Short mmCIF file of C-alpha atoms and ligand atoms in Angstrom, two decimals:
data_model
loop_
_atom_site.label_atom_id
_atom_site.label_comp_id
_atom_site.label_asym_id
_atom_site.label_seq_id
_atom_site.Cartn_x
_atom_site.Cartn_y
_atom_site.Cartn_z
CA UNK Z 1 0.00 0.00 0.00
CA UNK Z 2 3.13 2.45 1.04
CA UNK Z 3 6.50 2.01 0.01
CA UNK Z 4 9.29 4.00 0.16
CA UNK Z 5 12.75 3.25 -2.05
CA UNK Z 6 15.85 5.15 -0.38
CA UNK Z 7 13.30 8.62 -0.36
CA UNK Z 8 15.82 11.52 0.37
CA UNK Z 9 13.79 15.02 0.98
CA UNK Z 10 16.25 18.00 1.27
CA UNK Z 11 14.10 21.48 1.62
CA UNK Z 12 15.06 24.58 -0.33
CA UNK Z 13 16.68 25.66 2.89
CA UNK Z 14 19.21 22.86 2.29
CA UNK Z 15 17.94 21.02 5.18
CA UNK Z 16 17.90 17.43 5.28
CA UNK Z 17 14.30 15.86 6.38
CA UNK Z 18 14.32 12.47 5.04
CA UNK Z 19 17.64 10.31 3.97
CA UNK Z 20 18.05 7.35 1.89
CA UNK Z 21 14.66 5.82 3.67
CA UNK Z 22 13.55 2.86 3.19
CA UNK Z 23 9.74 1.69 4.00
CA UNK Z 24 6.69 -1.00 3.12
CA UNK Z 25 3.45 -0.66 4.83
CA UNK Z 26 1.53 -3.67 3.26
CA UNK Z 27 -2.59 -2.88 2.97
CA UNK Z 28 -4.65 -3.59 6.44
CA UNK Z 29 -1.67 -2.63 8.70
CA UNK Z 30 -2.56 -0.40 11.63
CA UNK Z 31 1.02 1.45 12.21
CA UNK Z 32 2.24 3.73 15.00
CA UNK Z 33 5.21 6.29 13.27
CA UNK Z 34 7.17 7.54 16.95
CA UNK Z 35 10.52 9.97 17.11
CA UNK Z 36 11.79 12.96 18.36
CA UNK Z 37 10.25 15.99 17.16
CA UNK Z 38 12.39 17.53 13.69
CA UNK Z 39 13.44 13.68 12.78
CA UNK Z 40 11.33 14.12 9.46
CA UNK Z 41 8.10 12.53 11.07
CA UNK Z 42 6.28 15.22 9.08
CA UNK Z 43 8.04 15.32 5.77
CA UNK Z 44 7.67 11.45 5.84
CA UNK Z 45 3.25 12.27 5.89
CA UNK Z 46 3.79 15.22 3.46
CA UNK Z 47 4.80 12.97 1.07
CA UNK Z 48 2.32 10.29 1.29
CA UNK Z 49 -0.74 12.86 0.54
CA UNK Z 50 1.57 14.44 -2.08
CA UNK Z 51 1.67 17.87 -0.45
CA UNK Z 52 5.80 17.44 -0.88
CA UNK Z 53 7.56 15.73 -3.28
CA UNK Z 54 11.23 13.55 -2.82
CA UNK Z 55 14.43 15.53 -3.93
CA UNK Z 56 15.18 11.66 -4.83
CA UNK Z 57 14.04 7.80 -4.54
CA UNK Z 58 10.81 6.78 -4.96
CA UNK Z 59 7.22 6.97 -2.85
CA UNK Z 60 4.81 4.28 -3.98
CA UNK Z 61 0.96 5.09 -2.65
CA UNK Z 62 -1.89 3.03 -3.59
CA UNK Z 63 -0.37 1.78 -6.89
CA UNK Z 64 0.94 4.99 -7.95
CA UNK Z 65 4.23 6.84 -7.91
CA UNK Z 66 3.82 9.93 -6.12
CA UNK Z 67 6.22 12.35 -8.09
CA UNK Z 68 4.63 11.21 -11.34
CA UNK Z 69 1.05 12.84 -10.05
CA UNK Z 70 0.36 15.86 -12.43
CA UNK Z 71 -0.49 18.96 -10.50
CA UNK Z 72 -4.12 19.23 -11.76
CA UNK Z 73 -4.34 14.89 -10.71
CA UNK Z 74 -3.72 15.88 -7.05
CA UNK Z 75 -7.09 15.62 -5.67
CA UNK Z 76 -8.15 12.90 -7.41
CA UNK Z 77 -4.94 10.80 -5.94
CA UNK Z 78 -6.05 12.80 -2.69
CA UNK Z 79 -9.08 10.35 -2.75
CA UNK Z 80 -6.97 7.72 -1.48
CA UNK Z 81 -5.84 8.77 1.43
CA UNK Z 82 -7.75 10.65 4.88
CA UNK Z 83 -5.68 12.74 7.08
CA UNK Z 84 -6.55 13.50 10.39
CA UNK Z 85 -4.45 16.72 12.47
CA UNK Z 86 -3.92 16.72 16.20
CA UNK Z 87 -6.25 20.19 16.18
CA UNK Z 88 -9.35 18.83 14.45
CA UNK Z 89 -9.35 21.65 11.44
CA UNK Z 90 -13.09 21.55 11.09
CA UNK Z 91 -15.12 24.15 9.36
CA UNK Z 92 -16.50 26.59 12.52
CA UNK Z 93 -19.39 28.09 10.76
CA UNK Z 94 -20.62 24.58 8.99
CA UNK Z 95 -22.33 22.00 10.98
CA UNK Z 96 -20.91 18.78 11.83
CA UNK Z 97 -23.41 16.74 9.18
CA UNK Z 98 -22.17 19.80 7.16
CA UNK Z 99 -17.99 19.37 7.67
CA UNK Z 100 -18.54 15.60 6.82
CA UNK Z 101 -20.62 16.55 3.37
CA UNK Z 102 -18.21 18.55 2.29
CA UNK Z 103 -15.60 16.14 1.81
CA UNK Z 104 -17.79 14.45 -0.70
CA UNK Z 105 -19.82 17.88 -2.54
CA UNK Z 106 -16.08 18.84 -3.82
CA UNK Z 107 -15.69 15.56 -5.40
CA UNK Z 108 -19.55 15.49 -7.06
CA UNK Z 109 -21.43 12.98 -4.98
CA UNK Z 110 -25.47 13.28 -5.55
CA UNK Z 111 -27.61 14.59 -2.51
CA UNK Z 112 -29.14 11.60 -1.38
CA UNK Z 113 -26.16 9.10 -1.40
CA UNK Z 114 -24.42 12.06 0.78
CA UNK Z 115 -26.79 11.90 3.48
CA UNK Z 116 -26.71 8.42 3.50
CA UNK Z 117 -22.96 7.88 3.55
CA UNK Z 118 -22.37 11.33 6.28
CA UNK Z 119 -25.19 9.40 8.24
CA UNK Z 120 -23.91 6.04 8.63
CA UNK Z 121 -20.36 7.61 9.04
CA UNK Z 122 -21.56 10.03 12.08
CA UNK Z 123 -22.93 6.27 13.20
CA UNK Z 124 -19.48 4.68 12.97
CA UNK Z 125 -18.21 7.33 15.00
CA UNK Z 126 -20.81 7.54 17.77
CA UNK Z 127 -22.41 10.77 16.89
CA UNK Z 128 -25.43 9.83 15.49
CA UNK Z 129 -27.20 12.27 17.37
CA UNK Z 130 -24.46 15.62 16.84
CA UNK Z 131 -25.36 15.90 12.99
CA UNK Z 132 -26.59 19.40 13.51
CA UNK Z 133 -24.09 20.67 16.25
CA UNK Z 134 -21.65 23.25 15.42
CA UNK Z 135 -18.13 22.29 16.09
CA UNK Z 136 -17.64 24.44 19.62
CA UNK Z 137 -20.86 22.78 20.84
CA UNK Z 138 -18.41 19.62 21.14
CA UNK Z 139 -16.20 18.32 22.89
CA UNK Z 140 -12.29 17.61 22.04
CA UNK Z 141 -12.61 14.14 21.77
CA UNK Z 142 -16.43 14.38 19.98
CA UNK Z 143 -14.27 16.91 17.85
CA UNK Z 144 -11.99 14.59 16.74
CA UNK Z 145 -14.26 12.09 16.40
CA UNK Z 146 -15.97 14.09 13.29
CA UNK Z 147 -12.44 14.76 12.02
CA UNK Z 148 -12.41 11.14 11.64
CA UNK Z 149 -15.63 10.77 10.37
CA UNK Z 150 -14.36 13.18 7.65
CA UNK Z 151 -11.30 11.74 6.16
CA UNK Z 152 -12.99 8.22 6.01
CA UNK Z 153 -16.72 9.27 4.63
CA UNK Z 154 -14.64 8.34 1.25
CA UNK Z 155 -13.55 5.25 1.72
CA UNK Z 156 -10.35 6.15 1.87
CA UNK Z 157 -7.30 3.02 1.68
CA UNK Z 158 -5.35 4.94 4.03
CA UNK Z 159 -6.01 6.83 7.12
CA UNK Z 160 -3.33 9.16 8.18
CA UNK Z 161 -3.75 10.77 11.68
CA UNK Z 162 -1.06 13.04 12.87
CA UNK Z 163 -1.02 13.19 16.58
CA UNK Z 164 -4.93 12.74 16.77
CA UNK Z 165 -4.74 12.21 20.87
CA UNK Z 166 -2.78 15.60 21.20
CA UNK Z 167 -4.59 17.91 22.81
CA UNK Z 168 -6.68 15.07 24.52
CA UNK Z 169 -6.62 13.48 27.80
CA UNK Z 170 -5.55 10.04 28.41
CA UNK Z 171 -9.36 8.42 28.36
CA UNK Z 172 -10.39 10.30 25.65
CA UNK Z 173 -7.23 9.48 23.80
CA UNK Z 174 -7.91 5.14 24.43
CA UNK Z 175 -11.83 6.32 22.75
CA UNK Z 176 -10.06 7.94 19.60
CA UNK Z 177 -7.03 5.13 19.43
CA UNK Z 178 -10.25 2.46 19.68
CA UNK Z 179 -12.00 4.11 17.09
CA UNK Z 180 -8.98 4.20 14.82
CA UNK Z 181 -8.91 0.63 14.94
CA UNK Z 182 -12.35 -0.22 14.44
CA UNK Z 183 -11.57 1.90 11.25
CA UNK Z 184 -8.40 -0.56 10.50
CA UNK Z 185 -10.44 -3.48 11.45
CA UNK Z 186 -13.19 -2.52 8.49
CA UNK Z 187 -10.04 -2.86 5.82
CA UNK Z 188 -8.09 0.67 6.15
CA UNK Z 189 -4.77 0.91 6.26
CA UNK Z 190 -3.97 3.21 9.04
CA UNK Z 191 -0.68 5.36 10.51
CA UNK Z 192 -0.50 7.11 13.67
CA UNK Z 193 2.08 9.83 14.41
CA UNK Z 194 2.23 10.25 17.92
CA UNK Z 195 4.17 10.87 21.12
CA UNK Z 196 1.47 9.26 23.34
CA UNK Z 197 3.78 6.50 25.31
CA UNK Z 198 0.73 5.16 26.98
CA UNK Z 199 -0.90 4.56 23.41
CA UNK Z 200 1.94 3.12 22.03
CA UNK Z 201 1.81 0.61 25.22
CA UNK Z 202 -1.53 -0.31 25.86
CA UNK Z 203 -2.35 -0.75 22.18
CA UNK Z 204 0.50 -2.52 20.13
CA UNK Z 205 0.79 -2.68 16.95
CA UNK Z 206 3.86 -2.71 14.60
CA UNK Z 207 5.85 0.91 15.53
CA UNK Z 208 8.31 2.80 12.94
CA UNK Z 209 10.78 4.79 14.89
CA UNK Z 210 12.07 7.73 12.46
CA UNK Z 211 15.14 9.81 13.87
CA UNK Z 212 17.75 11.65 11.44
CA UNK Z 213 15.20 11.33 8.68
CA UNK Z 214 15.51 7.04 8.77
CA UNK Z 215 13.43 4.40 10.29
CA UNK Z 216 16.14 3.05 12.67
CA UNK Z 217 13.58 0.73 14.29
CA UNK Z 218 10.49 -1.19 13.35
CA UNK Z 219 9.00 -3.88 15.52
CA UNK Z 220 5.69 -5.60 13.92
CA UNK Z 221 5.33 -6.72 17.99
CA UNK Z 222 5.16 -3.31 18.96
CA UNK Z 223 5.46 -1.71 22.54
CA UNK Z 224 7.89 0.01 23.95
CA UNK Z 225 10.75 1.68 22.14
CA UNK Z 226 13.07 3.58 23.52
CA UNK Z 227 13.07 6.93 22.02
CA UNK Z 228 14.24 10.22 23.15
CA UNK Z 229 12.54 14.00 22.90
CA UNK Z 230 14.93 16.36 21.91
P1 ADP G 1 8.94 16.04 12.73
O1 ADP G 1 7.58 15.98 12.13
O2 ADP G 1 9.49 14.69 13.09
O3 ADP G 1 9.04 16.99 13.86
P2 ADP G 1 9.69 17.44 10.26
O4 ADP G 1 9.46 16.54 9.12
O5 ADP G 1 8.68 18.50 10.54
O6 ADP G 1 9.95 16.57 11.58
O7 ADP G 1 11.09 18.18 10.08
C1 ADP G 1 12.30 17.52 9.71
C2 ADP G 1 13.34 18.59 9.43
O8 ADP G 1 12.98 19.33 8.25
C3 ADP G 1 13.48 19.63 10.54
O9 ADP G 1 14.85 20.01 10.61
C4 ADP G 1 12.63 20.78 10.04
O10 ADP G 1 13.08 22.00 10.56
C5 ADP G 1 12.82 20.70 8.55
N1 ADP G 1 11.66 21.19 7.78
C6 ADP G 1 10.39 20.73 7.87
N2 ADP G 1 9.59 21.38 6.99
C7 ADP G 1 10.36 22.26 6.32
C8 ADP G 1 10.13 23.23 5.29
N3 ADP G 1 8.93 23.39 4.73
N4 ADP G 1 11.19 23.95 4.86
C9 ADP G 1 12.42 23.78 5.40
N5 ADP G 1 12.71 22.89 6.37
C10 ADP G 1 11.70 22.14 6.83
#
């Protein structure tokens, strides 16, 4: 579903992000991405939703070569792939039935089959009854949880949620890190960026460690890994 052949990103600046990585993430896998912060955790998701391109190497997505992705083909590719951020980035002055629609008006989907599909999302995520709340009439977590319902009201293959428990506490954090895998569990392919310890701990999956722009570990087992904030 992902792969990555020796991907080197080096920013105008001159800075080195990424370099030489290597990477598969095979369809289905749940995946927890961990490091310091400035180890290229970032760059590494930038380039998986095409919003930066390698200097060199190659990024496989979904079939299709990332730096070979006209312009204009963007959003269509974009299709693909959800992203979730750790603050939520929902519309303030749309409703939360409204935030969810929206995903699917800009790519053309009929009236009717939206309804149905923000519906049975909103269900999914356990806000059934919030379709005509406005985003500060919710909670963080509830929030989040329409964030969710968002990037995956397309089907997406993969579900990219950069440090979704962030501004959450710890029991609202297990809800979101549940829900995430109830997504996984109903066939997508799903990465976490996160610094949540606890997370990483009580729910293990396979964990890439990225420091100095490289994976320099990767246990399928998952748990701890020793990693250190800078
Ligand atoms: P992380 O997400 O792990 O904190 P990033 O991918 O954001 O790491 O950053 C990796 C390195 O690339 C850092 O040194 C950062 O300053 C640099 N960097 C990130 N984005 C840019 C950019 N748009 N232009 C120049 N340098 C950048």
């Amino acid at each position: 579903m992902i792969k990555l052949i020796g991907v080197t990103k080096v920013y105008k600046t001159g800075v080195k992000a990424l370099s030489e990585m290597n990477l598969t993430i095979d369809e289905g896998e749940f995946v927890y991405v961990i490091g310091p912060t400035g180890a290229g955790k970032s760059t590494f998701i930038k380039l998986l939703y095409r919003e930066e391109k390698p200097t060199s190497g190659k990024v496989i997505v979904a079939n299709r070569d990332i730096s070979k992705i006209k312009n204009r083909k963007v959003p269509y590719f974009r299709r693909n792939i959800g992203v979730v951020f750790q603050n939520y980035r929902l519309l303030p002055k749309k409703t939360v039935f409204e935030n969810i629609a929206f995903a699917l008006e800009v790519i053309d989907t009929p009236r009717k089959e939206i309804r149905r599909k923000v519906l049975s999302t909103l269900e999914l995520v356990g806000l059934e009854d919030k379709a005509n709340a406005f985003p500060h009439q919710l909670s963080g977590g509830q929030q989040q949880r329409v964030a969710i319902a968002r990037a995956i009201v397309n089907r997406p293959k993969v579900l990219i949620a950069d440090e979704p428990t962030g501004n959450l506490d710890p029991e609202t954090s297990k809800g979101i890190i549940e829900l995430l895998d109830e997504v996984n569990r109903l066939g997508t392919t799903v990465l976490v960026v996160t610094h949540d310890r606890d997370i990483v701990q009580s729910y293990r999956k396979r964990t890439i460690l990225i420091e100095n722009g490289c994976v320099t570990s990767d246990t399928s087992a998952g748990g701890y890994v020793s990693w250190h904030e800078s």
